[in-house]
Amino acid sequence: MSDSNRRKRFVKRNGEKGSIEELKRGILDNDRGQLAKAITLIESNKGQHYENGQKLLQELLPFTGNSLRIGITGVPGAGKSTFIESFGEHLCNLGYRVAVLAIDPSSTVSGGSILGDKTRMEKLARNPNAFVRPSPTAGTLGGVHRKTKETMLLCEAAGYDIVIIETVGVGQSEVVVREMVDFFLLLVITGAGDELQGMKKGIIELADALVVNKADGENQALAKKTRRELNQILHFLQPATKGWSTRAYTCSALENIGIDKLWDTIQRFEADTKKSGVFSERRMQQTQEWFYSMLKDRVLNEFFQNSAIKKELPRWEESILNEEYTSTKAVESLMKIYNDQ
Ligand SMILES: Nc1nc2c(ncn2[C@@H]2O[C@H](COP(=O)(O)OP(=O)(O)O)[C@@H](O)[C@H]2O)c(=O)[nH]1
Ligand SMILES: [Mg+2]
């Protein structure tokens, strides 16, 4: 073996291992550069990077779980990014370390982004106590969610006290974010008689707080009216969290009004649910659901990527469409083909 090959092998064997150690140490030391590098590994779909990312995560697992996880959703333009900048600054001023992650499902589906430039939250990103990471843009929605969850864990290992996940309330992603966070906040805007009607009851029922943003200038009275209407609606809905009553609030992210009061509410939520045990119950349930959903994804993927199944599936599909066979019979036959290999 030539020297250079030997060196390559050495680096492959020890260098990679060394770099996982280095990343681990860097993250535990709150080195933002190392944290960013580790997130890139987690986000990579390349075999070796993916594997190293997973090894690192396993090593860091004992250091995760200690943050307060907050999800924020709302239609594009509701002011989520502006809100997170104000809210994040407020938290940093109180001495907390804050990580912000964004999920933008549009970038996955269409290649374009509806979170837009503000996703970068430049002002907050410059704060030494904040870490802002935009959405991973490659892969399936399921993949993006795995990456976000794992990125959240890395941020926790790096000692961030509060992790905020921003997502656009236009589809399935808010449901998945709800399953990752302790507190879920829905940002809404006024002038929306129609919007109130159209707003999916389902999304409201996921929220621990509804916040009417842009309650400033001439919009204040209308914002208060919207808050009252929302509170009436909330009266008839199931709360998202056992023992907690979801209420509507107003704020101005732009003028920094009502942000402090909202943080008080979130702290009250944390104290109450920790006392009642609902907080840790939810965390456990989330971990369990996460495990099963990953397992299901994996099993489904193996089944549909199986070469014999790929070959046989169209024929069986046709046979049920032709009413030659029942679906039950077709399913059984496909399972037999899969199991017999
Ligand atoms: N008047 C007012 N405008 C706001 C407020 N919050 C956000 N905006 C504006 O609303 C627009 C959309 O805000 P952005 O944070 O990008 O919304 P996102 O799409 O939900 O992230 C921007 O032009 C903001 O300046 C607010 O509290 N008051
Ligand atoms: Mg935004």
Coordinates of C-alpha atoms and ligand atoms in Angstrom, one line a residue:
M1 CA 0.0 0.0 0.0
S2 CA 1.3 3.4 -0.9
D3 CA 1.9 6.1 1.7
S4 CA -0.9 8.2 0.5
N5 CA -3.3 5.3 0.5
R6 CA -2.3 4.4 4.0
R7 CA -2.8 8.0 5.1
K8 CA -6.2 8.1 3.5
R9 CA -7.2 4.9 5.3
F10 CA -5.9 6.3 8.6
V11 CA -7.8 9.5 8.1
K12 CA -10.9 7.5 7.2
R13 CA -10.6 5.4 10.3
N14 CA -9.3 7.9 12.8
G15 CA -9.9 11.3 11.3
E16 CA -13.7 10.8 11.0
K17 CA -13.8 9.5 14.6
G18 CA -11.6 12.3 15.7
S19 CA -13.9 14.8 14.0
I20 CA -17.0 13.4 15.8
E21 CA -15.1 13.9 19.1
E22 CA -14.2 17.4 18.1
L23 CA -17.7 18.2 17.1
K24 CA -19.0 16.8 20.4
R25 CA -16.6 18.8 22.4
G26 CA -17.2 21.9 20.4
I27 CA -21.0 21.7 20.8
L28 CA -20.7 21.1 24.5
D29 CA -18.5 24.1 24.7
N30 CA -21.0 26.2 22.9
D31 CA -18.9 26.7 19.8
R32 CA -21.4 28.0 17.2
G33 CA -19.2 27.0 14.3
Q34 CA -19.0 23.4 15.4
L35 CA -22.8 23.4 16.0
A36 CA -23.4 24.6 12.5
K37 CA -21.0 21.9 11.1
A38 CA -22.9 19.2 13.1
I39 CA -26.2 20.4 11.8
T40 CA -24.9 20.2 8.2
L41 CA -24.0 16.5 8.9
I42 CA -27.5 15.9 10.3
E43 CA -29.0 17.5 7.2
S44 CA -26.9 15.6 4.7
N45 CA -28.4 12.8 2.8
K46 CA -24.9 11.3 2.0
G47 CA -24.3 8.0 3.6
Q48 CA -21.1 8.7 5.6
H49 CA -22.2 12.2 6.7
Y50 CA -25.6 10.9 7.7
E51 CA -24.0 8.1 9.7
N52 CA -21.5 10.4 11.4
G53 CA -24.4 12.8 12.2
Q54 CA -26.3 9.9 13.9
K55 CA -23.2 8.8 15.8
L56 CA -22.8 12.3 17.1
L57 CA -26.4 12.6 18.1
Q58 CA -26.2 9.4 20.0
E59 CA -23.2 10.7 21.9
L60 CA -25.0 13.9 22.7
L61 CA -28.3 12.4 23.7
P62 CA -27.6 12.6 27.5
F63 CA -27.2 16.3 27.1
T64 CA -30.5 17.0 25.4
G65 CA -34.0 17.7 26.6
N66 CA -33.4 20.6 28.8
S67 CA -34.8 23.4 26.8
L68 CA -38.2 24.9 26.5
R69 CA -39.5 24.1 23.0
I70 CA -41.8 26.6 21.5
G71 CA -43.5 26.3 18.1
I72 CA -44.9 29.3 16.2
T73 CA -47.2 29.1 13.2
G74 CA -49.4 31.4 11.2
V75 CA -50.2 32.3 7.6
P76 CA -47.5 34.0 5.5
G77 CA -47.4 37.7 6.4
A78 CA -48.8 37.2 9.9
G79 CA -45.5 38.5 11.3
K80 CA -43.9 35.3 12.6
S81 CA -40.4 36.3 11.7
T82 CA -40.8 39.8 13.1
F83 CA -42.4 38.3 16.2
I84 CA -39.5 35.9 16.7
E85 CA -37.0 38.7 16.4
S86 CA -38.7 40.8 19.1
F87 CA -39.5 37.8 21.3
G88 CA -36.0 36.4 20.8
E89 CA -34.4 39.7 21.7
H90 CA -36.5 39.9 24.8
L91 CA -35.4 36.5 25.9
C92 CA -31.8 37.2 25.2
N93 CA -32.1 40.4 27.3
L94 CA -33.4 38.3 30.1
G95 CA -30.2 36.2 29.9
Y96 CA -31.5 33.2 28.0
R97 CA -29.8 31.6 25.1
V98 CA -32.2 31.2 22.2
A99 CA -32.1 29.0 19.1
V100 CA -34.5 29.6 16.2
L101 CA -35.2 26.9 13.6
A102 CA -37.5 27.4 10.6
I103 CA -39.4 24.9 8.6
D104 CA -40.6 26.2 5.3
P105 CA -42.6 23.4 3.6
S106 CA -42.9 25.4 0.4
S107 CA -39.2 25.2 -0.2
T108 CA -39.4 21.5 -0.2
V109 CA -42.4 21.1 -2.4
S110 CA -42.0 23.9 -4.9
G111 CA -38.3 24.8 -4.6
G112 CA -39.4 28.4 -3.8
S113 CA -39.7 29.9 -0.3
I114 CA -42.6 31.7 1.2
L115 CA -40.9 32.4 4.5
G116 CA -38.8 34.8 2.4
D117 CA -35.8 36.8 3.4
K118 CA -36.9 37.6 6.9
T119 CA -36.4 34.0 7.8
R120 CA -32.8 35.0 8.3
M121 CA -33.7 37.3 11.2
E122 CA -30.5 39.2 10.8
K123 CA -30.8 41.3 13.9
L124 CA -31.4 38.4 16.2
A125 CA -28.8 36.3 14.4
R126 CA -26.2 38.9 15.4
N127 CA -27.0 38.5 19.1
P128 CA -24.3 36.4 20.7
N129 CA -26.9 34.5 22.7
A130 CA -29.0 33.6 19.7
F131 CA -28.6 31.0 17.0
V132 CA -30.7 31.2 13.9
R133 CA -30.9 28.3 11.4
P134 CA -33.1 28.4 8.3
S135 CA -34.9 25.4 7.0
P136 CA -33.1 22.5 5.3
T137 CA -34.2 22.8 1.7
A138 CA -33.6 19.4 0.3
G139 CA -35.6 16.2 0.7
T140 CA -39.1 15.1 1.5
L141 CA -41.2 16.9 4.1
G142 CA -40.7 13.9 6.4
G143 CA -37.0 14.3 6.0
V144 CA -37.1 18.0 6.8
H145 CA -39.0 17.2 9.9
R146 CA -36.4 14.6 11.1
K147 CA -33.7 17.1 10.4
T148 CA -35.5 19.8 12.4
K149 CA -36.1 17.5 15.3
E150 CA -32.5 16.4 15.4
T151 CA -31.2 19.9 15.0
M152 CA -33.3 20.9 18.0
L153 CA -31.6 18.2 20.0
L154 CA -28.1 19.4 18.9
C155 CA -29.1 23.0 20.0
E156 CA -30.1 21.6 23.4
A157 CA -26.8 19.9 23.8
A158 CA -25.2 23.2 23.0
G159 CA -27.0 24.6 26.0
Y160 CA -29.7 26.7 24.4
D161 CA -32.4 27.4 27.0
I162 CA -35.2 28.0 24.5
V163 CA -35.7 26.5 21.1
I164 CA -38.2 28.2 18.8
I165 CA -39.5 26.5 15.7
E166 CA -41.2 28.6 13.0
T167 CA -43.5 27.1 10.5
V168 CA -46.0 28.3 8.0
G169 CA -49.5 27.4 8.8
V170 CA -50.6 26.1 5.5
G171 CA -50.6 22.3 5.6
Q172 CA -49.3 19.4 7.6
S173 CA -46.2 20.9 9.0
E174 CA -47.9 22.6 11.9
V175 CA -49.2 19.2 13.1
V176 CA -45.7 17.8 13.0
V177 CA -44.3 20.8 14.8
R178 CA -46.9 20.5 17.5
E179 CA -45.6 17.0 18.1
M180 CA -42.1 18.4 18.7
V181 CA -42.8 21.3 21.1
D182 CA -44.0 22.0 24.6
F183 CA -45.8 25.2 23.8
F184 CA -47.5 26.0 20.5
L185 CA -48.4 29.5 19.5
L186 CA -50.7 30.5 16.6
L187 CA -50.1 34.0 15.3
V188 CA -53.1 35.6 13.6
I189 CA -54.0 39.0 12.1
T190 CA -57.1 41.2 12.1
G191 CA -59.3 42.4 9.4
A192 CA -60.2 38.8 9.1
G193 CA -63.8 38.2 9.6
D194 CA -63.6 35.8 6.7
E195 CA -60.3 34.5 7.9
L196 CA -61.7 33.6 11.3
Q197 CA -64.5 31.7 9.6
G198 CA -62.0 30.0 7.3
M199 CA -59.4 29.4 9.9
K200 CA -59.3 25.7 10.4
K201 CA -60.7 24.8 13.7
G202 CA -58.1 22.0 13.7
I203 CA -55.2 24.5 13.9
I204 CA -56.8 26.5 16.7
E205 CA -57.2 23.3 18.6
L206 CA -53.4 22.7 18.4
A207 CA -52.6 26.0 20.0
D208 CA -51.7 26.9 23.6
A209 CA -52.1 30.6 22.8
L210 CA -53.6 32.6 20.0
V211 CA -51.9 35.9 19.4
V212 CA -53.4 38.7 17.4
N213 CA -50.3 40.5 16.0
K214 CA -50.0 44.0 14.5
A215 CA -52.1 45.4 17.4
D216 CA -50.6 48.9 16.7
G217 CA -51.7 52.2 15.3
E218 CA -55.1 52.3 13.8
N219 CA -55.3 48.5 14.0
Q220 CA -55.5 48.4 17.8
A221 CA -59.3 48.5 18.2
L222 CA -59.8 45.9 15.5
A223 CA -57.1 43.6 17.1
K224 CA -58.9 43.8 20.4
K225 CA -62.2 42.9 18.8
T226 CA -60.6 39.9 17.1
R227 CA -59.1 38.8 20.4
R228 CA -62.6 38.9 22.0
E229 CA -64.1 36.9 19.1
L230 CA -61.3 34.3 19.3
N231 CA -61.8 34.0 23.0
Q232 CA -65.5 33.2 22.4
I233 CA -64.6 30.6 19.9
L234 CA -62.0 29.1 22.3
H235 CA -64.7 28.7 24.9
F236 CA -66.2 25.9 22.9
L237 CA -63.0 24.1 21.9
Q238 CA -61.0 21.4 23.5
P239 CA -57.8 22.9 24.9
A240 CA -54.6 21.6 23.4
T241 CA -53.0 20.9 26.7
K242 CA -54.7 19.2 29.6
G243 CA -55.3 21.6 32.5
W244 CA -54.4 24.7 30.5
S245 CA -56.9 27.1 29.0
T246 CA -55.9 28.4 25.7
R247 CA -56.6 32.2 25.4
A248 CA -56.2 34.9 22.8
Y249 CA -53.8 37.8 23.3
T250 CA -52.8 40.8 21.3
C251 CA -49.3 42.1 20.5
S252 CA -47.3 44.2 18.2
A253 CA -44.1 42.5 17.1
L254 CA -43.0 45.6 15.2
E255 CA -43.4 48.0 18.2
N256 CA -42.6 45.4 20.8
I257 CA -45.8 45.6 22.7
G258 CA -47.3 42.7 24.6
I259 CA -44.2 40.5 24.1
D260 CA -43.2 40.5 27.8
K261 CA -46.8 39.6 28.9
L262 CA -46.8 36.7 26.5
W263 CA -43.5 35.4 27.9
D264 CA -45.1 35.6 31.4
T265 CA -47.9 33.5 30.1
I266 CA -45.5 30.9 28.6
Q267 CA -43.7 30.7 31.9
R268 CA -46.9 30.2 33.7
F269 CA -47.7 27.4 31.3
E270 CA -44.3 25.8 31.9
A271 CA -44.7 26.0 35.7
D272 CA -48.2 24.7 35.7
T273 CA -47.6 21.8 33.4
K274 CA -44.4 20.8 35.1
K275 CA -46.2 20.7 38.4
S276 CA -49.1 18.7 37.1
G277 CA -46.9 16.2 35.2
V278 CA -48.5 17.1 31.9
F279 CA -45.2 18.5 30.6
S280 CA -43.2 15.3 31.0
E281 CA -46.1 13.2 29.9
R282 CA -46.3 15.0 26.6
R283 CA -42.5 14.7 26.1
M284 CA -42.7 11.0 26.6
Q285 CA -45.6 10.6 24.3
Q286 CA -43.8 12.7 21.7
T287 CA -40.7 10.5 21.9
Q288 CA -42.8 7.4 21.5
E289 CA -44.7 8.8 18.6
W290 CA -41.5 10.0 17.0
F291 CA -40.0 6.5 17.3
Y292 CA -43.1 4.8 15.7
S293 CA -43.4 7.3 12.9
M294 CA -39.7 6.8 12.0
L295 CA -40.1 3.1 12.2
K296 CA -43.2 3.2 9.9
D297 CA -41.5 5.4 7.4
R298 CA -38.6 3.0 7.3
V299 CA -40.7 -0.1 6.9
L300 CA -42.8 1.5 4.2
N301 CA -39.8 2.6 2.4
E302 CA -38.2 -0.8 2.5
F303 CA -41.4 -2.4 1.2
F304 CA -41.9 0.0 -1.7
Q305 CA -38.2 0.1 -2.7
N306 CA -38.0 -3.7 -2.7
S307 CA -37.3 -4.9 -6.3
A308 CA -39.7 -7.8 -6.4
I309 CA -42.5 -5.5 -5.0
K310 CA -41.6 -2.8 -7.5
K311 CA -41.9 -5.4 -10.3
E312 CA -45.1 -7.1 -9.1
L313 CA -47.1 -4.1 -7.7
P314 CA -48.4 -2.7 -11.1
R315 CA -49.7 -6.1 -12.1
W316 CA -51.6 -6.5 -8.8
E317 CA -52.9 -3.0 -9.0
E318 CA -54.3 -3.7 -12.4
S319 CA -55.8 -7.0 -11.2
I320 CA -57.9 -5.3 -8.6
L321 CA -58.9 -2.5 -11.0
N322 CA -60.1 -5.2 -13.4
E323 CA -62.0 -6.8 -10.6
E324 CA -60.0 -10.0 -11.1
Y325 CA -59.0 -10.1 -7.5
T326 CA -60.1 -8.5 -4.3
S327 CA -57.8 -6.0 -2.6
T328 CA -57.4 -8.3 0.3
K329 CA -56.2 -11.1 -2.0
A330 CA -53.8 -8.7 -3.7
V331 CA -52.4 -7.5 -0.5
E332 CA -51.8 -11.0 0.8
S333 CA -50.1 -12.0 -2.4
L334 CA -47.8 -9.0 -2.3
M335 CA -46.9 -9.7 1.4
K336 CA -46.1 -13.3 0.4
I337 CA -43.8 -12.1 -2.4
Y338 CA -42.1 -9.8 0.0
N339 CA -41.7 -12.3 2.8
D340 CA -40.6 -15.2 0.6
Q341 CA -37.4 -13.4 -0.5
Ligands
LIG1 N1 -47.8 47.1 11.7 C1 -47.2 45.9 12.0 N2 -46.6 45.2 11.0 C2 -46.0 44.1 11.3 C3 -46.0 43.6 12.6 N3 -45.3 42.4 12.5 C4 -44.9 42.2 11.3 N4 -45.3 43.2 10.5 C5 -45.1 43.3 9.0 O1 -45.8 42.3 8.3 C6 -45.0 41.8 7.2 C7 -44.8 40.3 7.3 O2 -44.0 40.1 8.4 P1 -43.1 38.7 8.5 O3 -42.5 38.7 9.9 O4 -42.2 38.6 7.4 O5 -44.3 37.6 8.5 P2 -44.2 36.0 8.3 O6 -44.4 35.7 6.9 O7 -45.3 35.5 9.2 O8 -42.9 35.6 8.9 C8 -43.7 42.6 7.3 O9 -43.9 43.7 6.4 C9 -43.6 43.2 8.7 O10 -42.9 44.4 8.8 C10 -46.6 44.3 13.6 O11 -46.6 44.0 14.8 N5 -47.2 45.5 13.3
MG2 MG -41.3 34.4 8.1

